[in-house]
Structures are given as structure tokens and as C-alpha cells.
Short mmCIF file of C-alpha atoms in Angstrom, two decimals:
data_model
loop_
_atom_site.label_atom_id
_atom_site.label_comp_id
_atom_site.label_asym_id
_atom_site.label_seq_id
_atom_site.Cartn_x
_atom_site.Cartn_y
_atom_site.Cartn_z
CA MET A 25 -8.03 -46.04 -79.53
CA THR A 26 -8.50 -47.15 -75.94
CA ALA A 27 -5.15 -47.58 -74.25
CA ILE A 28 -5.86 -50.49 -71.91
CA HIS A 29 -3.87 -53.46 -70.70
CA HIS A 30 -6.22 -56.34 -71.54
CA ASN A 31 -4.06 -58.72 -69.57
CA THR A 32 -4.89 -56.79 -66.40
CA PRO A 33 -8.05 -58.47 -65.04
CA ASP A 34 -9.18 -55.56 -62.87
CA LEU A 35 -9.45 -53.28 -65.91
CA PHE A 36 -11.21 -55.68 -68.25
CA ALA A 37 -14.68 -54.21 -67.59
CA LEU A 38 -13.39 -50.81 -68.68
CA SER A 39 -12.70 -52.13 -72.18
CA GLU A 40 -16.29 -51.09 -73.04
CA ILE A 41 -15.37 -47.43 -72.62
CA ARG A 42 -14.97 -45.51 -75.88
CA GLY A 43 -12.54 -42.95 -74.49
CA PRO A 44 -8.97 -43.55 -73.34
CA VAL A 45 -8.34 -45.66 -70.25
CA LEU A 46 -4.82 -45.02 -69.02
CA ARG A 47 -2.44 -46.12 -66.29
CA PRO A 48 0.57 -44.04 -65.15
CA ALA A 49 2.98 -45.71 -67.59
CA ASP A 50 0.76 -45.14 -70.64
CA ASP A 51 1.35 -42.46 -73.26
CA GLY A 52 -1.04 -39.56 -72.77
CA TYR A 53 -1.56 -40.19 -69.05
CA ALA A 54 0.04 -36.90 -67.94
CA ASP A 55 -2.07 -34.82 -70.33
CA GLU A 56 -5.23 -36.65 -69.29
CA VAL A 57 -4.79 -36.02 -65.55
CA THR A 58 -3.60 -32.40 -65.77
CA GLY A 59 -6.12 -29.63 -65.12
CA PHE A 60 -6.02 -25.84 -64.97
CA ASN A 61 -4.68 -25.64 -61.41
CA LEU A 62 -1.18 -27.12 -61.68
CA ALA A 63 -0.80 -27.11 -57.91
CA ALA A 64 -2.83 -30.33 -57.82
CA LEU A 65 -0.65 -32.89 -59.60
CA HIS A 66 -2.93 -35.92 -59.94
CA THR A 67 -1.51 -39.46 -59.94
CA PRO A 68 -4.55 -41.78 -59.99
CA ASP A 69 -4.13 -45.50 -60.58
CA VAL A 70 -6.42 -45.21 -63.61
CA VAL A 71 -7.80 -42.28 -65.60
CA VAL A 72 -10.80 -42.55 -67.92
CA GLY A 73 -11.31 -39.94 -70.62
CA ALA A 74 -15.10 -40.08 -70.85
CA THR A 75 -16.64 -39.33 -74.23
CA GLY A 76 -20.25 -39.52 -73.10
CA VAL A 77 -22.73 -40.58 -70.46
CA ASP A 78 -22.20 -44.32 -71.09
CA ASP A 79 -18.49 -43.99 -70.33
CA VAL A 80 -19.23 -42.25 -67.03
CA VAL A 81 -21.77 -44.89 -65.99
CA THR A 82 -19.47 -47.77 -66.94
CA ALA A 83 -16.59 -46.23 -64.99
CA LEU A 84 -18.74 -45.80 -61.90
CA ARG A 85 -20.04 -49.35 -62.07
CA TRP A 86 -16.47 -50.61 -62.30
CA ALA A 87 -15.48 -48.46 -59.33
CA THR A 88 -18.36 -49.82 -57.27
CA ALA A 89 -17.51 -53.41 -58.19
CA THR A 90 -13.84 -52.95 -57.28
CA ASN A 91 -14.41 -50.54 -54.37
CA THR A 92 -12.20 -47.96 -56.07
CA PRO A 93 -12.52 -44.31 -54.99
CA VAL A 94 -13.52 -41.90 -57.77
CA ALA A 95 -12.72 -38.29 -58.63
CA ILE A 96 -14.18 -36.19 -61.45
CA GLN A 97 -12.43 -33.47 -63.41
CA ALA A 98 -13.63 -31.30 -66.27
CA THR A 99 -11.46 -28.17 -66.52
CA GLY A 100 -9.52 -28.53 -63.28
CA HIS A 101 -10.04 -24.91 -62.17
CA GLY A 102 -11.13 -26.15 -58.75
CA ALA A 103 -8.47 -28.84 -58.46
CA ASN A 104 -6.88 -28.00 -55.13
CA PHE A 105 -6.72 -31.55 -53.82
CA PRO A 106 -4.22 -33.89 -55.57
CA ILE A 107 -5.57 -37.34 -56.40
CA ASP A 108 -2.90 -39.90 -55.52
CA HIS A 109 -4.76 -43.18 -56.13
CA GLY A 110 -8.10 -44.50 -57.32
CA LEU A 111 -9.95 -43.59 -60.53
CA LEU A 112 -10.10 -40.17 -62.18
CA VAL A 113 -12.89 -39.62 -64.69
CA ASN A 114 -12.05 -36.74 -67.03
CA THR A 115 -15.13 -35.25 -68.69
CA LYS A 116 -13.36 -32.58 -70.79
CA ARG A 117 -14.53 -34.22 -74.06
CA MET A 118 -18.21 -33.88 -73.06
CA THR A 119 -18.73 -30.27 -74.18
CA ASP A 120 -22.11 -30.38 -75.92
CA VAL A 121 -24.37 -27.36 -75.30
CA ARG A 122 -27.96 -27.14 -76.55
CA VAL A 123 -29.86 -23.85 -76.42
CA ASP A 124 -33.64 -23.54 -76.45
CA PRO A 125 -34.07 -19.86 -77.41
CA ASP A 126 -37.85 -19.91 -77.08
CA GLY A 127 -37.73 -21.39 -73.60
CA ARG A 128 -34.61 -19.37 -72.71
CA ARG A 129 -32.82 -22.45 -71.43
CA ALA A 130 -29.60 -24.30 -72.09
CA THR A 131 -28.46 -27.85 -71.43
CA ALA A 132 -24.72 -28.30 -70.90
CA ALA A 133 -22.82 -31.58 -70.74
CA ALA A 134 -20.42 -32.51 -67.97
CA GLY A 135 -17.29 -31.00 -69.50
CA ALA A 136 -18.73 -27.82 -71.03
CA LYS A 137 -17.13 -24.51 -70.15
CA TRP A 138 -19.06 -21.29 -69.71
CA ARG A 139 -17.36 -20.07 -72.88
CA HIS A 140 -19.16 -22.83 -74.79
CA VAL A 141 -22.50 -21.72 -73.31
CA LEU A 142 -21.97 -18.00 -73.96
CA ASP A 143 -21.00 -18.62 -77.56
CA ALA A 144 -24.09 -20.79 -78.10
CA ALA A 145 -26.47 -18.34 -76.40
CA ALA A 146 -25.14 -15.01 -77.73
CA PRO A 147 -26.71 -15.29 -81.22
CA TYR A 148 -30.13 -15.28 -79.53
CA GLY A 149 -29.37 -12.27 -77.31
CA LEU A 150 -29.22 -14.57 -74.29
CA ALA A 151 -26.67 -14.89 -71.50
CA ALA A 152 -25.69 -17.46 -68.87
CA LEU A 153 -25.09 -16.67 -65.22
CA CYS A 154 -21.36 -17.47 -65.21
CA GLY A 155 -18.59 -16.39 -62.89
CA THR A 156 -15.62 -14.12 -63.47
CA SER A 157 -13.91 -16.48 -65.94
CA THR A 158 -15.71 -18.12 -68.85
CA ASP A 159 -12.94 -20.75 -69.01
CA ALA A 160 -14.34 -22.46 -65.89
CA GLY A 161 -16.56 -25.52 -66.14
CA VAL A 162 -20.34 -25.20 -65.93
CA VAL A 163 -20.99 -28.25 -63.75
CA GLY A 164 -18.39 -27.87 -61.00
CA TYR A 165 -19.09 -24.17 -60.67
CA THR A 166 -22.85 -24.71 -60.38
CA LEU A 167 -22.60 -27.63 -57.95
CA GLY A 168 -20.80 -25.29 -55.56
CA GLY A 169 -23.64 -22.78 -55.86
CA GLY A 170 -21.94 -20.62 -58.48
CA LEU A 171 -21.11 -17.03 -57.49
CA PRO A 172 -21.74 -15.03 -60.69
CA ALA A 173 -20.23 -11.76 -61.82
CA LEU A 174 -23.86 -10.52 -61.92
CA GLY A 175 -24.89 -12.20 -58.68
CA ARG A 176 -26.34 -9.12 -56.99
CA THR A 177 -28.74 -8.74 -59.90
CA TYR A 178 -29.70 -12.35 -60.62
CA GLY A 179 -28.62 -14.52 -57.66
CA TYR A 180 -26.59 -17.72 -57.70
CA ALA A 181 -26.13 -19.90 -60.77
CA ALA A 182 -27.76 -22.77 -58.88
CA ASP A 183 -30.91 -20.64 -58.55
CA LEU A 184 -31.44 -20.99 -62.31
CA VAL A 185 -31.00 -24.77 -62.54
CA ARG A 186 -34.08 -26.63 -63.71
CA SER A 187 -32.84 -30.22 -63.75
CA PHE A 188 -29.81 -32.51 -63.57
CA GLN A 189 -28.90 -35.77 -65.20
CA VAL A 190 -26.69 -37.47 -62.64
CA ALA A 191 -25.04 -40.86 -62.26
CA THR A 192 -24.91 -41.98 -58.65
CA PRO A 193 -21.90 -44.06 -57.54
CA ASP A 194 -23.79 -47.33 -58.03
CA GLY A 195 -23.89 -46.58 -61.75
CA THR A 196 -27.58 -45.61 -61.84
CA LEU A 197 -28.42 -42.76 -64.21
CA ARG A 198 -31.05 -40.50 -62.70
CA GLU A 199 -33.02 -37.44 -63.77
CA CYS A 200 -33.74 -35.07 -60.92
CA ASP A 201 -35.65 -31.82 -60.61
CA PRO A 202 -37.97 -30.31 -57.98
CA ASP A 203 -40.56 -33.04 -58.59
CA HIS A 204 -38.32 -36.05 -59.24
CA GLU A 205 -35.81 -37.02 -56.55
CA PRO A 206 -36.09 -33.62 -54.84
CA GLU A 207 -33.54 -34.50 -52.13
CA LEU A 208 -30.92 -35.26 -54.74
CA PHE A 209 -31.85 -32.02 -56.50
CA TRP A 210 -31.38 -30.15 -53.21
CA ALA A 211 -27.95 -31.64 -52.51
CA LEU A 212 -26.61 -30.89 -56.01
CA ARG A 213 -27.32 -27.16 -55.70
CA GLY A 214 -24.59 -26.00 -53.35
CA GLY A 215 -23.51 -29.36 -51.94
CA LYS A 216 -20.76 -29.85 -54.53
CA GLY A 217 -20.05 -33.38 -55.86
CA ASN A 218 -20.92 -35.38 -52.78
CA VAL A 219 -23.83 -37.45 -54.04
CA GLY A 220 -23.20 -38.19 -57.72
CA VAL A 221 -21.57 -37.34 -61.01
CA VAL A 222 -23.56 -34.80 -63.02
CA THR A 223 -23.51 -35.70 -66.70
CA SER A 224 -25.59 -32.68 -67.78
CA LEU A 225 -27.73 -29.91 -66.37
CA THR A 226 -30.46 -27.66 -67.73
CA PHE A 227 -30.72 -24.05 -66.59
CA ASP A 228 -32.40 -20.76 -67.43
CA LEU A 229 -30.74 -18.15 -69.62
CA LEU A 230 -31.06 -14.39 -69.26
CA PRO A 231 -32.31 -11.95 -71.96
CA LEU A 232 -29.11 -9.91 -71.79
CA ALA A 233 -27.03 -9.08 -74.85
CA THR A 234 -24.80 -6.32 -73.44
CA LEU A 235 -23.61 -4.83 -70.16
CA LEU A 236 -21.43 -2.02 -68.86
CA GLY A 237 -18.25 -3.56 -67.55
CA GLY A 238 -14.53 -3.24 -67.00
CA GLY A 239 -12.04 -2.14 -64.36
CA ILE A 240 -11.00 1.13 -62.74
CA TYR A 241 -7.31 0.86 -61.79
CA CYS A 242 -5.42 3.10 -59.38
CA PRO A 243 -1.82 2.78 -58.17
CA GLY A 244 -1.69 0.44 -55.19
CA GLU A 245 -0.42 3.19 -52.90
CA HIS A 246 -3.95 4.65 -53.03
CA ALA A 247 -5.58 1.41 -51.90
CA GLU A 248 -6.93 2.83 -48.64
CA ALA A 249 -8.67 5.77 -50.29
CA LEU A 250 -10.21 3.62 -53.00
CA LEU A 251 -11.28 0.82 -50.66
CA THR A 252 -12.82 3.24 -48.13
CA ALA A 253 -14.76 5.04 -50.86
CA TRP A 254 -15.87 1.77 -52.43
CA ALA A 255 -17.02 0.29 -49.10
CA ASP A 256 -19.16 3.39 -48.36
CA TRP A 257 -20.49 3.43 -51.94
CA THR A 258 -21.61 -0.22 -51.79
CA HIS A 259 -24.12 0.67 -49.07
CA GLU A 260 -26.02 2.84 -51.55
CA VAL A 261 -25.84 1.27 -55.02
CA PRO A 262 -28.79 -0.59 -56.59
CA ASP A 263 -28.78 -4.33 -57.16
CA GLU A 264 -27.88 -3.86 -60.83
CA MET A 265 -24.40 -2.69 -59.78
CA CYS A 266 -22.10 -5.67 -59.24
CA THR A 267 -18.55 -4.79 -58.21
CA ALA A 268 -15.43 -6.02 -56.45
CA PHE A 269 -12.42 -4.30 -54.93
CA SER A 270 -9.11 -5.99 -55.72
CA LEU A 271 -5.45 -5.63 -54.87
CA LEU A 272 -3.34 -6.98 -57.75
CA ARG A 273 0.38 -7.62 -57.63
CA LEU A 274 0.93 -8.48 -61.27
CA PRO A 275 4.03 -10.23 -62.61
CA PRO A 276 5.96 -8.81 -65.58
CA LEU A 277 4.48 -11.25 -68.09
CA PRO A 278 3.82 -10.38 -71.75
CA GLN A 279 0.18 -11.53 -71.61
CA ILE A 280 -0.55 -8.74 -69.09
CA PRO A 281 -1.15 -5.45 -70.96
CA GLU A 282 0.85 -2.31 -70.33
CA PRO A 283 0.84 -0.29 -68.16
CA LEU A 284 -0.54 -2.87 -65.72
CA ARG A 285 2.28 -5.36 -66.33
CA GLY A 286 4.54 -5.82 -63.32
CA GLY A 287 2.67 -3.31 -61.17
CA PHE A 288 0.79 -3.13 -57.87
CA TRP A 289 -2.78 -1.96 -58.44
CA ALA A 290 -5.98 -1.26 -56.58
CA ARG A 291 -8.95 -1.99 -58.82
CA VAL A 292 -12.71 -1.81 -58.77
CA ALA A 293 -14.16 -4.32 -61.23
CA VAL A 294 -17.58 -3.30 -62.55
CA ALA A 295 -20.53 -5.17 -64.08
CA TRP A 296 -23.71 -3.09 -64.49
CA THR A 297 -26.86 -4.37 -66.19
CA GLY A 298 -28.92 -1.18 -66.22
CA ASP A 299 -28.87 1.84 -68.51
CA PRO A 300 -25.21 2.53 -69.44
CA LYS A 301 -25.50 6.27 -68.86
CA THR A 302 -26.91 5.72 -65.38
CA GLY A 303 -24.12 3.25 -64.63
CA GLU A 304 -21.47 5.77 -65.67
CA GLU A 305 -23.03 8.37 -63.40
CA LEU A 306 -23.09 5.96 -60.46
CA LEU A 307 -19.36 5.29 -60.90
CA SER A 308 -18.41 8.92 -60.36
CA PRO A 309 -17.50 8.51 -56.63
CA ILE A 310 -15.19 5.61 -57.50
CA ARG A 311 -13.41 7.48 -60.27
CA SER A 312 -12.88 10.49 -58.02
CA ALA A 313 -11.70 8.55 -54.95
CA ALA A 314 -8.09 8.16 -56.13
CA PRO A 315 -5.94 8.88 -59.20
CA VAL A 316 -7.06 6.60 -62.04
CA THR A 317 -4.34 5.18 -64.29
CA VAL A 318 -6.42 2.79 -66.39
CA ASP A 319 -10.19 2.78 -66.93
CA THR A 320 -11.56 -0.01 -69.13
CA VAL A 321 -15.25 0.38 -68.24
CA GLU A 322 -17.33 0.37 -71.41
CA GLU A 323 -20.48 -1.10 -72.89
CA MET A 324 -19.62 -4.55 -74.20
CA PRO A 325 -21.26 -7.74 -75.47
CA TYR A 326 -22.07 -10.02 -72.57
CA ALA A 327 -20.02 -12.72 -74.26
CA ALA A 328 -16.94 -10.49 -73.87
CA MET A 329 -17.23 -10.31 -70.08
CA ASP A 330 -13.77 -11.86 -69.54
CA ARG A 331 -12.52 -8.30 -70.10
CA ILE A 332 -13.94 -7.28 -66.70
CA TYR A 333 -11.80 -9.36 -64.32
CA MET A 334 -9.08 -10.36 -66.80
CA GLU A 335 -8.45 -13.67 -65.07
CA PRO A 336 -5.56 -15.89 -66.26
CA GLN A 337 -6.39 -18.06 -69.26
CA ASP A 338 -3.35 -20.33 -69.03
CA PRO A 339 -2.90 -23.11 -66.44
CA LEU A 340 -0.90 -22.18 -63.36
CA PRO A 341 -0.23 -23.55 -59.86
CA ALA A 342 -2.52 -21.60 -57.54
CA ARG A 343 -3.54 -21.55 -53.89
CA GLU A 344 -7.05 -20.18 -53.34
CA SER A 345 -8.98 -19.35 -50.21
CA CYS A 346 -12.07 -17.41 -49.22
CA ALA A 347 -14.17 -16.14 -46.35
CA LEU A 348 -17.61 -14.59 -46.02
CA LEU A 349 -17.80 -11.20 -44.27
CA HIS A 350 -20.64 -9.42 -42.49
CA ASP A 351 -19.49 -5.88 -43.19
CA LEU A 352 -16.53 -3.65 -44.05
CA THR A 353 -16.22 -1.35 -41.06
CA PRO A 354 -13.27 1.04 -40.75
CA ASP A 355 -11.68 -1.47 -38.37
CA ALA A 356 -12.15 -4.26 -40.92
CA ILE A 357 -10.58 -2.12 -43.65
CA GLY A 358 -7.65 -1.35 -41.35
CA ALA A 359 -7.14 -5.03 -40.52
CA PHE A 360 -7.29 -5.94 -44.21
CA LEU A 361 -4.76 -3.33 -45.32
CA ALA A 362 -2.41 -4.14 -42.45
CA GLN A 363 -2.02 -7.62 -43.93
CA VAL A 364 -2.07 -7.04 -47.71
CA GLY A 365 -1.98 -3.29 -48.33
CA PRO A 366 0.76 -1.02 -49.68
CA GLU A 367 2.64 -1.09 -46.36
CA VAL A 368 3.30 -4.80 -46.99
CA PRO A 369 5.47 -4.59 -50.12
CA ASP A 370 6.56 -8.23 -49.92
CA CYS A 371 3.01 -9.62 -49.80
CA PRO A 372 3.19 -12.80 -51.95
CA LEU A 373 -0.50 -12.92 -52.97
CA LEU A 374 -1.24 -12.29 -56.63
CA LEU A 375 -4.82 -11.20 -55.93
CA VAL A 376 -6.80 -10.28 -52.85
CA GLU A 377 -10.39 -9.41 -53.64
CA ILE A 378 -13.50 -8.34 -51.77
CA ARG A 379 -16.72 -8.91 -53.71
CA HIS A 380 -19.88 -6.99 -52.89
CA MET A 381 -22.65 -9.46 -52.04
CA GLY A 382 -26.26 -8.68 -51.05
CA GLY A 383 -29.03 -7.95 -53.52
CA ALA A 384 -30.33 -11.12 -55.14
CA LEU A 385 -27.54 -13.09 -53.44
CA ALA A 386 -29.20 -12.36 -50.09
CA ARG A 387 -32.74 -13.31 -51.05
CA PRO A 388 -34.20 -16.63 -49.93
CA ALA A 389 -33.90 -19.34 -52.54
CA ARG A 390 -36.94 -19.90 -54.72
CA LEU A 391 -36.40 -23.61 -54.08
CA GLU A 392 -34.55 -24.78 -50.98
CA ASP A 393 -30.86 -25.49 -51.67
CA ALA A 394 -27.55 -26.13 -49.91
CA ILE A 395 -26.07 -22.65 -50.45
CA CYS A 396 -25.08 -21.04 -47.15
CA ALA A 397 -23.76 -17.62 -48.18
CA ARG A 398 -26.96 -15.58 -48.32
CA ASP A 399 -26.22 -13.80 -45.03
CA ALA A 400 -22.88 -12.37 -46.21
CA ASP A 401 -22.44 -8.75 -47.28
CA TYR A 402 -18.97 -9.33 -48.77
CA PHE A 403 -16.89 -12.19 -50.08
CA LEU A 404 -13.12 -12.25 -49.50
CA GLU A 405 -10.92 -14.23 -51.89
CA THR A 406 -7.16 -14.72 -52.14
CA VAL A 407 -5.03 -16.24 -54.89
CA GLY A 408 -1.32 -16.99 -54.71
CA VAL A 409 0.83 -18.55 -57.42
CA LEU A 410 2.96 -21.42 -56.10
CA ALA A 411 6.01 -20.82 -58.27
CA ALA A 412 8.60 -22.39 -55.93
CA PRO A 413 8.73 -23.89 -52.39
CA PRO A 414 9.74 -20.62 -50.66
CA ALA A 415 6.88 -18.82 -52.41
CA ALA A 416 4.46 -21.55 -51.38
CA GLU A 417 5.42 -21.19 -47.73
CA ALA A 418 5.07 -17.41 -47.89
CA ILE A 419 1.66 -17.69 -49.56
CA GLU A 420 0.41 -20.09 -46.89
CA ALA A 421 1.61 -17.78 -44.13
CA ALA A 422 0.11 -14.65 -45.73
CA THR A 423 -3.20 -16.41 -46.37
CA ALA A 424 -3.45 -17.66 -42.79
CA ALA A 425 -2.54 -14.26 -41.36
CA LEU A 426 -5.17 -12.47 -43.44
CA HIS A 427 -7.93 -14.89 -42.47
CA THR A 428 -6.98 -14.59 -38.79
CA ALA A 429 -7.10 -10.80 -39.03
CA MET A 430 -10.49 -10.82 -40.78
CA ALA A 431 -12.12 -13.50 -38.62
CA PRO A 432 -13.80 -10.96 -36.27
CA TYR A 433 -15.66 -9.54 -39.27
CA GLY A 434 -16.64 -12.86 -40.83
CA THR A 435 -19.63 -15.18 -40.73
CA GLY A 436 -17.39 -18.15 -39.92
CA HIS A 437 -18.22 -19.79 -43.25
CA THR A 438 -16.70 -20.16 -46.70
CA MET A 439 -18.01 -21.03 -50.16
CA VAL A 440 -17.11 -24.55 -51.19
CA ASN A 441 -15.83 -23.70 -54.69
CA ILE A 442 -13.09 -21.39 -53.41
CA HIS A 443 -12.62 -22.84 -49.94
CA GLY A 444 -9.14 -24.02 -50.87
CA THR A 445 -7.58 -27.34 -49.93
CA PRO A 446 -10.06 -28.97 -47.52
CA GLY A 447 -8.72 -29.98 -44.14
CA ASP A 448 -10.38 -32.12 -41.46
CA ASP A 449 -14.13 -32.55 -41.04
CA ALA A 450 -14.44 -29.34 -39.03
CA ASP A 451 -12.67 -27.36 -41.73
CA ARG A 452 -14.76 -28.87 -44.52
CA ALA A 453 -17.95 -28.11 -42.60
CA ARG A 454 -17.21 -24.37 -42.73
CA ALA A 455 -18.66 -24.28 -46.25
CA TRP A 456 -22.15 -24.87 -44.82
CA THR A 457 -24.28 -24.20 -41.77
CA PRO A 458 -24.40 -27.07 -39.23
CA GLU A 459 -27.92 -27.97 -40.33
CA VAL A 460 -27.04 -28.11 -44.03
CA TYR A 461 -23.81 -29.98 -43.33
CA ASP A 462 -25.68 -32.60 -41.32
CA ARG A 463 -28.24 -33.02 -44.10
CA LEU A 464 -25.49 -33.39 -46.72
CA CYS A 465 -23.83 -36.08 -44.61
CA LYS A 466 -27.11 -38.00 -44.43
CA ASP A 467 -27.60 -37.67 -48.19
CA LYS A 468 -24.05 -38.90 -48.66
CA SER A 469 -24.90 -42.09 -46.77
CA THR A 470 -27.99 -42.53 -48.96
CA TYR A 471 -26.43 -42.01 -52.39
CA ASP A 472 -22.78 -42.90 -51.72
CA PRO A 473 -22.75 -45.25 -48.72
CA SER A 474 -19.32 -46.67 -49.64
CA ASN A 475 -17.82 -43.17 -49.86
CA LEU A 476 -16.49 -43.72 -53.37
CA LEU A 477 -16.67 -39.97 -54.10
CA SER A 478 -14.03 -39.20 -51.48
CA PHE A 479 -11.71 -36.74 -53.21
CA GLY A 480 -11.93 -32.99 -53.02
CA HIS A 481 -14.34 -31.16 -50.74
CA THR A 482 -16.43 -34.14 -49.67
CA VAL A 483 -18.36 -34.81 -46.48
CA ALA A 484 -18.57 -37.92 -44.34
CA SER A 485 -21.51 -40.34 -44.43
CA ARG A 486 -23.91 -40.14 -41.52
CA ALA A 487 -26.84 -42.31 -40.62
#
């Protein structure tokens, strides 16, 4: 039943919505506004729990009529910007996934997770180009370009998008693809949620039933040996080898398996799409670089790929950041370890990871898009858990120090999905090249001239 105060004139138009419409004092409000990242505690004036496209369109038309700013949330994995007013549209109920096995395509609704897509595609021996956690939402991930676990082999998730259904802030429902509203199609592939609210998207699936994947874990004290060997090795491996080097400072929680629980580990995460025997042979230099305590690399169903990175499945308060790097020279490795390596035992970051880029991630887009990471050889990511105020301050300081140390080796840009809390216009612009940022600003003025979509990593309108 819709929880709505009918004696409140400004909400009357929302009475047409089938899902819940809640104010802060209403039962269920806290659950409706809470997402995966608990660091962003949302307190909007109104939250709409959309059950379908009509609810989204109605909410946007109401927002336009009342000049109310709008935010969208599906899973909340990327919620690093707390919403303190306005309207929040929660799409978590919109989880429909349709698979066309003959055409090797899927259509996912606004709130679908990658887990929903993988489960729907697996019976046909098909796979979706998801990231390192299948709990993340399809739409938000793809709008930011989507950096897949198999990116070196297949490119960005946005490369496989065929069409979007999107509601622009004026409440108009549009279908866009390369031939229909091509500018809107361009802006939605890498430009994040600046120009509209995607209610569904259709994308290609991959004929991939299994892969070789898992993690090779060494004690953290051997981080330098493993990282140096991995960095050299990445210059030689084929595009089918997708890996990342990670430093993990794991808490003593029961959901973390022994013997990893409570330890400091250096890990190489592996996803290989070629012949399993060949993949095992290619991993020999990594396994011999340092003493291996745990080795989980095995042939697995693609749908089981969460085993590779073992990302948290329960909500937590996190601070994320990223940077794009040109190369991992010995000096870069030294600067990295000086900030987060074994000689820094009090480092507060849960995870610091360097992902190998290149391969298909470096190739020009088949269709022009707003992704600006194709010139990077590596991707640096940090995650800290904001358990208490002192920890939050330490995480901020450690994150800033690492990025300062790595700046000489970087491209100067980030990826919008893991940029972290956006700052001023100059900081937000780091997710794109100047030319792409300028084009996004112009598209913003075309599709959202009143700047209703103003939460999160948004850009400013420009004539």
C-alpha cells in the first residue's frame, strides 16, 4: 500500500505511483533509502520505491513540476554521496531480466543486479560482462563504462550495449541506440547518470560457460617480490589473461575463510578465458615469485565468478577511490609500497588493488562513447571501511597520501564509478578528458536544463 500523506498538496500527484512513497517520518523510510554503501546515509524529503517504468516517469514529471532535485538508487554500491534533500527514486524492485539465447542478448531492468543476469544466462551457456562483484547493479555499473573482470579480453561493459530505454528529467520516455537519439546513446555509455534515468538496457552476452579463476595469496611481507614479478609478467601475457594485484588487510570476521581471516595478504586475482591448461602454465611465474599460502585458482562456472575477488556481500560503510596509471616502473612500485606496503603496518585501507588494463580495454570503441580510460595500462583502486570517526580520518589521510605518491605515474584521470565522493567541478572533471567533459556538459543542458539530476557524480550544464 502506498504510504502517502494525501493532505500534503505537493505529493498528491505521486498518489498514482504503485510503489511506496515515503517521507522521513513514515514506517519503512529507513529501509527504502539505505543502499549497500552505508557511508552514504540518505535523508531525502521523499523516496519513491518504483515498481516499474510508469512509476519512474511519474516521479520525474512530479520533480519537474515542483523543481525538486532527483537521485536514483538501485543497489547503492556506488552511493558515496549522501542525499540530504529532494527526491530519491529507488529502483530495487525493478529486477526483470529477459534473455534472448538465439540473439545472445539480454535486457535488464533498472534495478537488476548482475547476479540476476548471470543466473538467467547460465542455462544457455552465456555470460554477461560484469565486474568483480555480481551483487552490483547492471545499470549504474554500465553507465559508468563498466570495468569487467574480463575487460582485457572483451572490453568495457558499455561496449556491448545495444540500446537503452531512458526517461529524461522532463518525464519523456525515450528509446535510444546508435540510430535513434545517438547523442543520448553516446552520453549514457560512460557519462554516468547525467542525462536521464535508464529504465532498462539491452546488451550482448558472451558464449562463455566456464573460466579459470581464483586467487593466489602470499603473506603480505612478500608483497614487493610478488608485485615486481606480477608487473613484469603483465607485459608479456595475452589478452585472455585478466589479473589484478591486491594488498588485503582482512578483519577477523567469520565470513572470511581461514586462514585468510584477520591476516595481511598479497594476492594476484586471476580470470583466464583460454584453455585451462595453458592458463595454469602461464601462472607459473606468479606462483614461484613468493611463498603461496592459499591458491584457489580452478576451472569454474562463469556464474561462480564471485569466488575470484571474494568481495563483501553484506552492506558496509566504505570509502572508495581510484586512479589510472600509465605504467608500473620500479619507481612506481617503490612509491606504492612506501605508502601501503608491509613497512606500513598501521595502514587503514582494507584493500589496495592494481588492475592490469590494456588488451581490449585499450582498443578504440566500436561506437564512440564517453569512456576515457583506454590509454591506461593499470587501474589503481582503494577501499577503506569507515568503522568510526578516527578510522575515517586515517582512511582519508592514507588515500590522499597514496594518490599524491602515485600522481607522477598516472594519467591524471579517474573512472567515474570508483572516483569516490565527487568534489568541485575540477575534481569531477577528472573522470573524463576535457573534450568529453565539455560535451557531457552540453548534453546536460540539452536533456536536463534545470539540473534536476544533481546528486552524485554529475556535471554542470553548459550552453
